[in-house]
Tab-separated table of C-alpha atoms in Angstrom:
chain	number	residue	atom	x	y	z
A	1210	MET	CA	4.132	-39.109	43.199
A	1211	ALA	CA	2.887	-37.545	46.457
A	1212	ASN	CA	6.135	-35.659	46.930
A	1213	LEU	CA	5.821	-34.354	43.347
A	1214	ASN	CA	2.299	-33.142	43.914
A	1215	SER	CA	3.155	-31.517	47.201
A	1216	SER	CA	6.146	-29.719	45.665
A	1217	VAL	CA	3.885	-28.285	42.956
A	1218	VAL	CA	1.177	-27.269	45.460
A	1219	ASP	CA	3.597	-25.846	48.016
A	1220	ARG	CA	5.465	-23.694	45.472
A	1221	PRO	CA	4.555	-20.058	46.353
A	1222	GLN	CA	2.518	-18.243	43.711
A	1223	ASN	CA	4.550	-15.052	44.159
A	1224	SER	CA	7.922	-16.658	43.791
A	1225	PRO	CA	10.652	-14.752	41.928
A	1226	GLU	CA	10.366	-17.220	39.026
A	1227	SER	CA	6.611	-16.525	38.544
A	1228	THR	CA	7.106	-12.751	38.907
A	1229	GLN	CA	9.878	-12.790	36.360
A	1230	PHE	CA	7.665	-14.784	34.011
A	1231	LYS	CA	4.827	-12.235	34.333
A	1232	GLU	CA	7.255	-9.338	33.585
A	1233	LYS	CA	8.492	-11.132	30.475
A	1234	LYS	CA	4.943	-11.822	29.421
A	1235	ASN	CA	3.966	-8.155	29.628
A	1236	PHE	CA	7.139	-6.968	27.939
A	1237	ALA	CA	6.201	-7.981	24.391
A	1238	PRO	CA	2.965	-5.960	24.178
A	1239	ALA	CA	4.853	-2.841	25.357
A	1240	ILE	CA	7.395	-3.324	22.542
A	1241	LEU	CA	4.643	-3.756	19.944
A	1242	ILE	CA	2.844	-0.640	21.118
A	1243	ALA	CA	6.075	1.379	21.104
A	1244	ILE	CA	6.839	0.135	17.546
A	1245	SER	CA	3.322	1.135	16.442
A	1246	PHE	CA	3.594	4.656	17.843
A	1247	ILE	CA	7.130	5.117	16.373
A	1248	TYR	CA	6.006	3.863	12.999
A	1249	LEU	CA	2.963	6.082	12.957
A	1250	GLY	CA	4.971	9.006	14.062
A	1251	LEU	CA	7.606	8.651	11.397
A	1252	VAL	CA	5.234	7.798	8.490
A	1253	LEU	CA	2.124	9.847	9.350
A	1254	LEU	CA	2.164	12.223	12.333
A	1255	ILE	CA	5.529	14.001	11.839
A	1256	PRO	CA	5.077	14.601	8.115
A	1257	ALA	CA	1.477	15.843	8.640
A	1258	ALA	CA	2.536	18.089	11.515
A	1259	ASN	CA	5.426	19.469	9.414
A	1260	VAL	CA	2.983	20.528	6.711
A	1261	PHE	CA	0.835	22.440	9.261
A	1262	VAL	CA	3.904	24.020	10.900
A	1263	THR	CA	5.267	25.155	7.558
A	1264	ALA	CA	1.919	26.479	6.389
A	1265	PHE	CA	1.453	28.564	9.565
A	1266	SER	CA	5.114	29.569	9.918
A	1267	LYS	CA	4.447	33.029	8.543
A	1268	GLY	CA	1.066	33.501	10.155
A	1269	PHE	CA	-2.388	33.427	8.666
A	1270	GLY	CA	-1.647	36.035	5.945
A	1271	PRO	CA	-0.347	33.661	3.268
A	1272	ILE	CA	-3.230	31.250	3.899
A	1273	PHE	CA	-5.872	34.002	3.563
A	1274	ALA	CA	-4.091	35.178	0.377
A	1275	ALA	CA	-4.143	31.666	-1.092
A	1276	VAL	CA	-7.839	31.153	-0.255
A	1277	GLN	CA	-8.762	34.366	-2.080
A	1278	ARG	CA	-7.130	33.256	-5.347
A	1279	PRO	CA	-9.646	32.380	-8.088
A	1280	ASP	CA	-7.764	29.260	-9.147
A	1281	PHE	CA	-7.724	28.031	-5.536
A	1282	GLN	CA	-11.502	28.642	-5.176
A	1283	ASN	CA	-12.283	26.894	-8.432
A	1284	ALA	CA	-10.126	23.881	-7.492
A	1285	LEU	CA	-11.922	23.688	-4.132
A	1286	LYS	CA	-15.348	23.904	-5.753
A	1287	LEU	CA	-14.429	21.215	-8.254
A	1288	THR	CA	-13.103	18.863	-5.565
A	1289	ILE	CA	-16.233	19.241	-3.481
A	1290	GLY	CA	-18.423	18.802	-6.508
A	1291	LEU	CA	-16.680	15.551	-7.451
A	1292	ALA	CA	-17.101	14.161	-3.910
A	1293	VAL	CA	-20.720	15.247	-3.637
A	1294	ILE	CA	-21.669	13.378	-6.806
A	1295	ALA	CA	-19.405	10.348	-6.357
A	1296	LEU	CA	-20.387	9.680	-2.793
A	1297	PRO	CA	-24.182	8.959	-3.290
A	1298	LEU	CA	-23.495	7.014	-6.491
A	1299	ASN	CA	-20.942	4.786	-4.746
A	1300	THR	CA	-23.254	4.442	-1.742
A	1301	ILE	CA	-26.076	3.124	-3.908
A	1302	PHE	CA	-23.738	0.755	-5.720
A	1303	GLY	CA	-21.958	-0.365	-2.536
A	1304	LEU	CA	-25.127	-1.189	-0.653
A	1305	SER	CA	-26.595	-2.961	-3.663
A	1306	ALA	CA	-23.470	-5.008	-4.259
A	1307	ALA	CA	-23.043	-5.851	-0.593
A	1308	TRP	CA	-26.664	-7.033	-0.332
A	1309	ALA	CA	-26.341	-9.128	-3.533
A	1310	ILE	CA	-23.109	-10.762	-2.348
A	1311	ALA	CA	-24.016	-11.306	1.309
A	1312	ARG	CA	-27.605	-12.472	0.815
A	1313	ASN	CA	-27.513	-14.513	-2.388
A	1314	LYS	CA	-25.703	-17.405	-3.967
A	1315	PHE	CA	-25.268	-17.105	-7.689
A	1316	PRO	CA	-22.736	-18.107	-10.381
A	1317	GLY	CA	-19.928	-15.563	-10.573
A	1318	LYS	CA	-20.221	-14.350	-7.014
A	1319	ALA	CA	-16.466	-14.700	-6.310
A	1320	PHE	CA	-15.749	-12.999	-9.640
A	1321	LEU	CA	-18.010	-10.064	-8.759
A	1322	LEU	CA	-16.200	-9.747	-5.435
A	1323	SER	CA	-12.840	-9.684	-7.252
A	1324	ILE	CA	-14.088	-7.057	-9.668
A	1325	ILE	CA	-15.162	-4.819	-6.747
A	1326	ASP	CA	-11.665	-5.087	-5.307
A	1327	LEU	CA	-10.063	-4.195	-8.612
A	1328	PRO	CA	-9.578	-0.457	-7.794
A	1329	PHE	CA	-7.500	-1.517	-4.753
A	1330	SER	CA	-4.989	-3.328	-6.894
A	1331	ILE	CA	-4.883	-1.192	-10.059
A	1332	SER	CA	-2.670	1.865	-10.033
A	1333	PRO	CA	-4.700	5.083	-10.196
A	1334	VAL	CA	-2.638	6.192	-13.158
A	1335	VAL	CA	-3.610	2.982	-15.014
A	1336	ALA	CA	-7.265	3.644	-14.053
A	1337	GLY	CA	-7.045	7.072	-15.618
A	1338	LEU	CA	-5.435	5.629	-18.766
A	1339	MET	CA	-8.280	3.096	-19.013
A	1340	ILE	CA	-10.815	5.976	-19.047
A	1341	VAL	CA	-8.759	7.805	-21.700
A	1342	LEU	CA	-8.597	4.693	-23.932
A	1343	LEU	CA	-12.329	4.296	-23.706
A	1344	TYR	CA	-13.624	7.813	-23.941
A	1345	GLY	CA	-10.747	9.767	-25.482
A	1346	ARG	CA	-10.749	11.123	-28.976
A	1347	LEU	CA	-9.135	7.924	-30.322
A	1348	GLY	CA	-10.899	5.637	-27.850
A	1349	TRP	CA	-13.653	3.073	-28.363
A	1350	PHE	CA	-16.397	5.617	-27.865
A	1351	GLY	CA	-14.403	8.638	-28.879
A	1352	SER	CA	-15.837	9.140	-32.389
A	1353	TRP	CA	-19.423	8.791	-31.173
A	1354	LEU	CA	-18.855	11.205	-28.351
A	1355	GLU	CA	-17.160	13.678	-30.619
A	1356	SER	CA	-19.974	13.497	-33.199
A	1357	ASN	CA	-22.512	14.231	-30.450
A	1358	ASP	CA	-20.356	17.026	-29.011
A	1359	ILE	CA	-19.911	15.249	-25.694
A	1360	LYS	CA	-16.565	15.707	-23.991
A	1361	VAL	CA	-15.447	13.243	-21.306
A	1362	VAL	CA	-11.695	13.322	-21.213
A	1363	PHE	CA	-10.130	16.617	-20.134
A	1364	ALA	CA	-13.540	17.602	-18.696
A	1365	PHE	CA	-15.628	17.143	-15.597
A	1366	PRO	CA	-17.269	13.817	-16.631
A	1367	GLY	CA	-13.876	12.120	-17.033
A	1368	MET	CA	-12.757	13.384	-13.666
A	1369	LEU	CA	-16.010	12.094	-12.133
A	1370	LEU	CA	-15.547	8.637	-13.706
A	1371	ALA	CA	-11.992	8.472	-12.332
A	1372	THR	CA	-13.131	9.544	-8.872
A	1373	ILE	CA	-15.939	7.043	-8.865
A	1374	PHE	CA	-13.575	4.256	-9.965
A	1375	VAL	CA	-10.975	4.736	-7.267
A	1376	SER	CA	-13.509	5.246	-4.443
A	1377	MET	CA	-15.913	2.499	-5.490
A	1378	PRO	CA	-14.997	-0.477	-3.265
A	1379	PHE	CA	-14.962	1.092	0.218
A	1380	ILE	CA	-18.661	1.007	1.141
A	1381	ALA	CA	-19.236	-2.531	-0.253
A	1382	ARG	CA	-16.117	-3.877	1.481
A	1383	GLU	CA	-17.165	-2.361	4.888
A	1384	VAL	CA	-20.788	-3.527	4.684
A	1385	ILE	CA	-20.330	-7.101	3.369
A	1386	PRO	CA	-18.677	-8.448	6.574
A	1387	VAL	CA	-21.300	-6.755	8.719
A	1388	LEU	CA	-24.121	-8.392	6.731
A	1389	ASP	CA	-22.401	-11.778	6.931
A	1390	GLU	CA	-22.020	-11.447	10.695
A	1391	MET	CA	-25.603	-10.188	11.118
A	1392	GLY	CA	-27.219	-13.254	9.489
A	1393	THR	CA	-30.807	-13.397	8.286
A	1394	ASP	CA	-32.707	-14.277	11.472
A	1395	GLN	CA	-33.910	-10.741	12.187
A	1396	GLU	CA	-34.912	-10.176	8.556
A	1397	GLU	CA	-36.934	-13.414	8.488
A	1398	ALA	CA	-38.611	-12.553	11.778
A	1399	ALA	CA	-39.590	-9.126	10.390
A	1400	ARG	CA	-40.943	-10.741	7.230
A	1401	THR	CA	-43.125	-13.132	9.233
A	1402	LEU	CA	-44.583	-10.148	11.036
A	1403	GLY	CA	-45.692	-8.635	7.706
A	1404	ALA	CA	-42.818	-6.254	6.911
A	1405	ASN	CA	-42.016	-5.684	3.198
A	1406	ASP	CA	-38.511	-5.560	1.828
A	1407	TRP	CA	-38.269	-1.798	2.022
A	1408	GLN	CA	-39.327	-1.751	5.696
A	1409	ILE	CA	-36.928	-4.587	6.470
A	1410	PHE	CA	-34.098	-2.692	4.873
A	1411	TRP	CA	-34.677	0.582	6.758
A	1412	LYS	CA	-35.886	-0.792	10.145
A	1413	VAL	CA	-33.709	-3.917	10.439
A	1414	VAL	CA	-30.740	-3.822	8.107
A	1415	VAL	CA	-29.689	-0.184	8.259
A	1416	PRO	CA	-29.487	-0.022	12.100
A	1417	ASN	CA	-27.253	-3.112	12.068
A	1418	ILE	CA	-24.910	-1.982	9.319
A	1419	ARG	CA	-24.795	1.734	10.236
A	1420	TRP	CA	-21.188	1.633	11.561
A	1421	GLY	CA	-19.864	-0.221	8.569
A	1422	LEU	CA	-21.778	2.103	6.271
A	1423	LEU	CA	-20.546	5.138	8.136
A	1424	TYR	CA	-16.897	4.052	7.886
A	1425	GLY	CA	-17.383	3.285	4.205
A	1426	LEU	CA	-18.812	6.767	3.615
A	1427	VAL	CA	-15.900	8.410	5.435
A	1428	LEU	CA	-13.263	6.471	3.420
A	1429	THR	CA	-15.108	7.037	0.139
A	1430	ASN	CA	-15.360	10.772	0.797
A	1431	ALA	CA	-11.673	10.973	1.804
A	1432	ARG	CA	-10.550	9.097	-1.258
A	1433	ALA	CA	-12.755	11.143	-3.575
A	1434	MET	CA	-11.414	14.448	-2.247
A	1435	GLY	CA	-7.824	13.360	-2.170
A	1436	GLU	CA	-7.440	11.437	-5.422
A	1437	PHE	CA	-4.561	12.556	-7.547
A	1438	GLY	CA	-3.272	9.975	-10.034
A	1439	ALA	CA	-6.346	8.954	-11.940
A	1440	VAL	CA	-7.753	12.469	-11.987
A	1441	SER	CA	-4.512	13.954	-13.240
A	1442	VAL	CA	-4.476	11.603	-16.248
A	1443	VAL	CA	-8.008	12.341	-17.398
A	1444	SER	CA	-8.212	16.026	-16.459
A	1445	GLY	CA	-5.269	17.599	-18.233
A	1446	ASN	CA	-4.777	19.750	-15.109
A	1447	ILE	CA	-6.135	22.897	-16.670
A	1448	ALA	CA	-6.255	25.713	-14.144
A	1449	ASN	CA	-9.756	27.099	-13.365
A	1450	LYS	CA	-11.330	24.288	-15.451
A	1451	THR	CA	-10.189	20.771	-14.633
A	1452	GLN	CA	-7.779	21.327	-11.719
A	1453	SER	CA	-8.907	19.760	-8.473
A	1454	LEU	CA	-7.416	20.677	-5.109
A	1455	PRO	CA	-4.789	17.871	-5.062
A	1456	LEU	CA	-3.704	18.895	-8.584
A	1457	PHE	CA	-3.614	22.539	-7.463
A	1458	VAL	CA	-1.234	21.544	-4.628
A	1459	GLU	CA	1.076	19.722	-7.017
A	1460	GLU	CA	1.064	22.532	-9.604
A	1461	SER	CA	1.708	25.242	-7.057
A	1462	TYR	CA	4.628	23.319	-5.587
A	1463	LYS	CA	6.102	22.788	-9.092
A	1464	GLN	CA	5.834	26.531	-9.673
A	1465	TYR	CA	7.738	27.165	-6.448
A	1466	GLU	CA	4.647	28.743	-4.841
A	1467	THR	CA	5.269	26.743	-1.672
A	1468	GLU	CA	3.163	28.864	0.631
A	1469	VAL	CA	0.167	28.441	-1.633
A	1470	ALA	CA	0.832	24.679	-1.929
A	1471	TYR	CA	1.085	24.250	1.815
A	1472	SER	CA	-2.032	26.329	2.381
A	1473	ALA	CA	-4.032	24.216	-0.045
A	1474	ALA	CA	-2.619	21.033	1.526
A	1475	VAL	CA	-3.735	22.206	4.963
A	1476	LEU	CA	-7.243	22.924	3.703
A	1477	LEU	CA	-7.373	19.494	2.107
A	1478	ALA	CA	-6.380	17.944	5.449
A	1479	LEU	CA	-8.971	19.996	7.234
A	1480	LEU	CA	-11.678	18.701	4.951
A	1481	ALA	CA	-10.776	15.208	6.049
A	1482	VAL	CA	-10.777	16.246	9.700
A	1483	VAL	CA	-14.240	17.783	9.287
A	1484	THR	CA	-15.455	14.502	7.792
A	1485	LEU	CA	-14.052	12.556	10.847
A	1486	ILE	CA	-15.704	15.047	13.235
A	1487	LEU	CA	-19.090	14.656	11.478
A	1488	LYS	CA	-18.714	10.895	11.761
A	1489	GLU	CA	-18.061	11.187	15.479
A	1490	ILE	CA	-21.083	13.455	15.993
A	1491	LEU	CA	-23.325	10.950	14.177
A	1492	GLU	CA	-21.956	8.079	16.276
A	1493	ARG	CA	-22.674	9.913	19.564
A	1494	ARG	CA	-26.173	10.923	18.494
A	1495	THR	CA	-26.956	7.370	17.415
A	1496	ASN	CA	-25.698	6.016	20.771
A	1497	LYS	CA	-27.792	8.596	22.679
A	1498	LYS	CA	-30.969	7.580	20.741
A	1499	GLN	CA	-30.358	3.906	21.440
A	1500	SER	CA	-29.716	4.492	25.160
């Protein structure tokens, strides 16, 4: 027994066997990192870079020409308008649903959570078809809408409903885990000090959920601006009327106007980049205020 213990103690820590073991141990993370970069490069980075390279291959002239087209400008305005309206509506719903689920126990809680996740699992095309079957001329509410001269399908309201549907879950899904991790101790302490529910929400809850809320806003905005399937079903893709920017890209490409399609695709990507930059600015300003 003594010889066994002494052999274990006397074995040098930097022996070739231990060094080889460390090298093998550090080899697996390097492989995983390399696979991640290769996968992202093939699936995301190279295709995105190819769009930018193709769009700028003939200089800025084709891009400026595309931006000046009335149908391009109308598509851009419509896309921004959809996002501007859908974002605050989904923010209100997402925060309300997250608070109800994370802070309360009630019958049907799991069912409500499943319903919120429904847009993740349903195809956007099916979502658009659902709206058509409800609000179309032959839908459940079609006759009433037609008698009151209200147009939903093939008009802005239908596109807005489709955009809200597909971008609905992001804020709630980002905020619920943060509220669960946060607990209720700080809220109860604030309530014992005399704070009302509104003060607790703004002074205690919002500072703790700000990152989850911010990520949810970014994802919601990106999905609202980039949605294609559901919007294409309910809009009719009418140029200068119900054609959003993603639909404009698809229609231009189908008409062999590749330069216009690539220019619109670049602008759509730049809108997403601007959103990420704004998120980064807000993060830094918040960190400076806290420090």
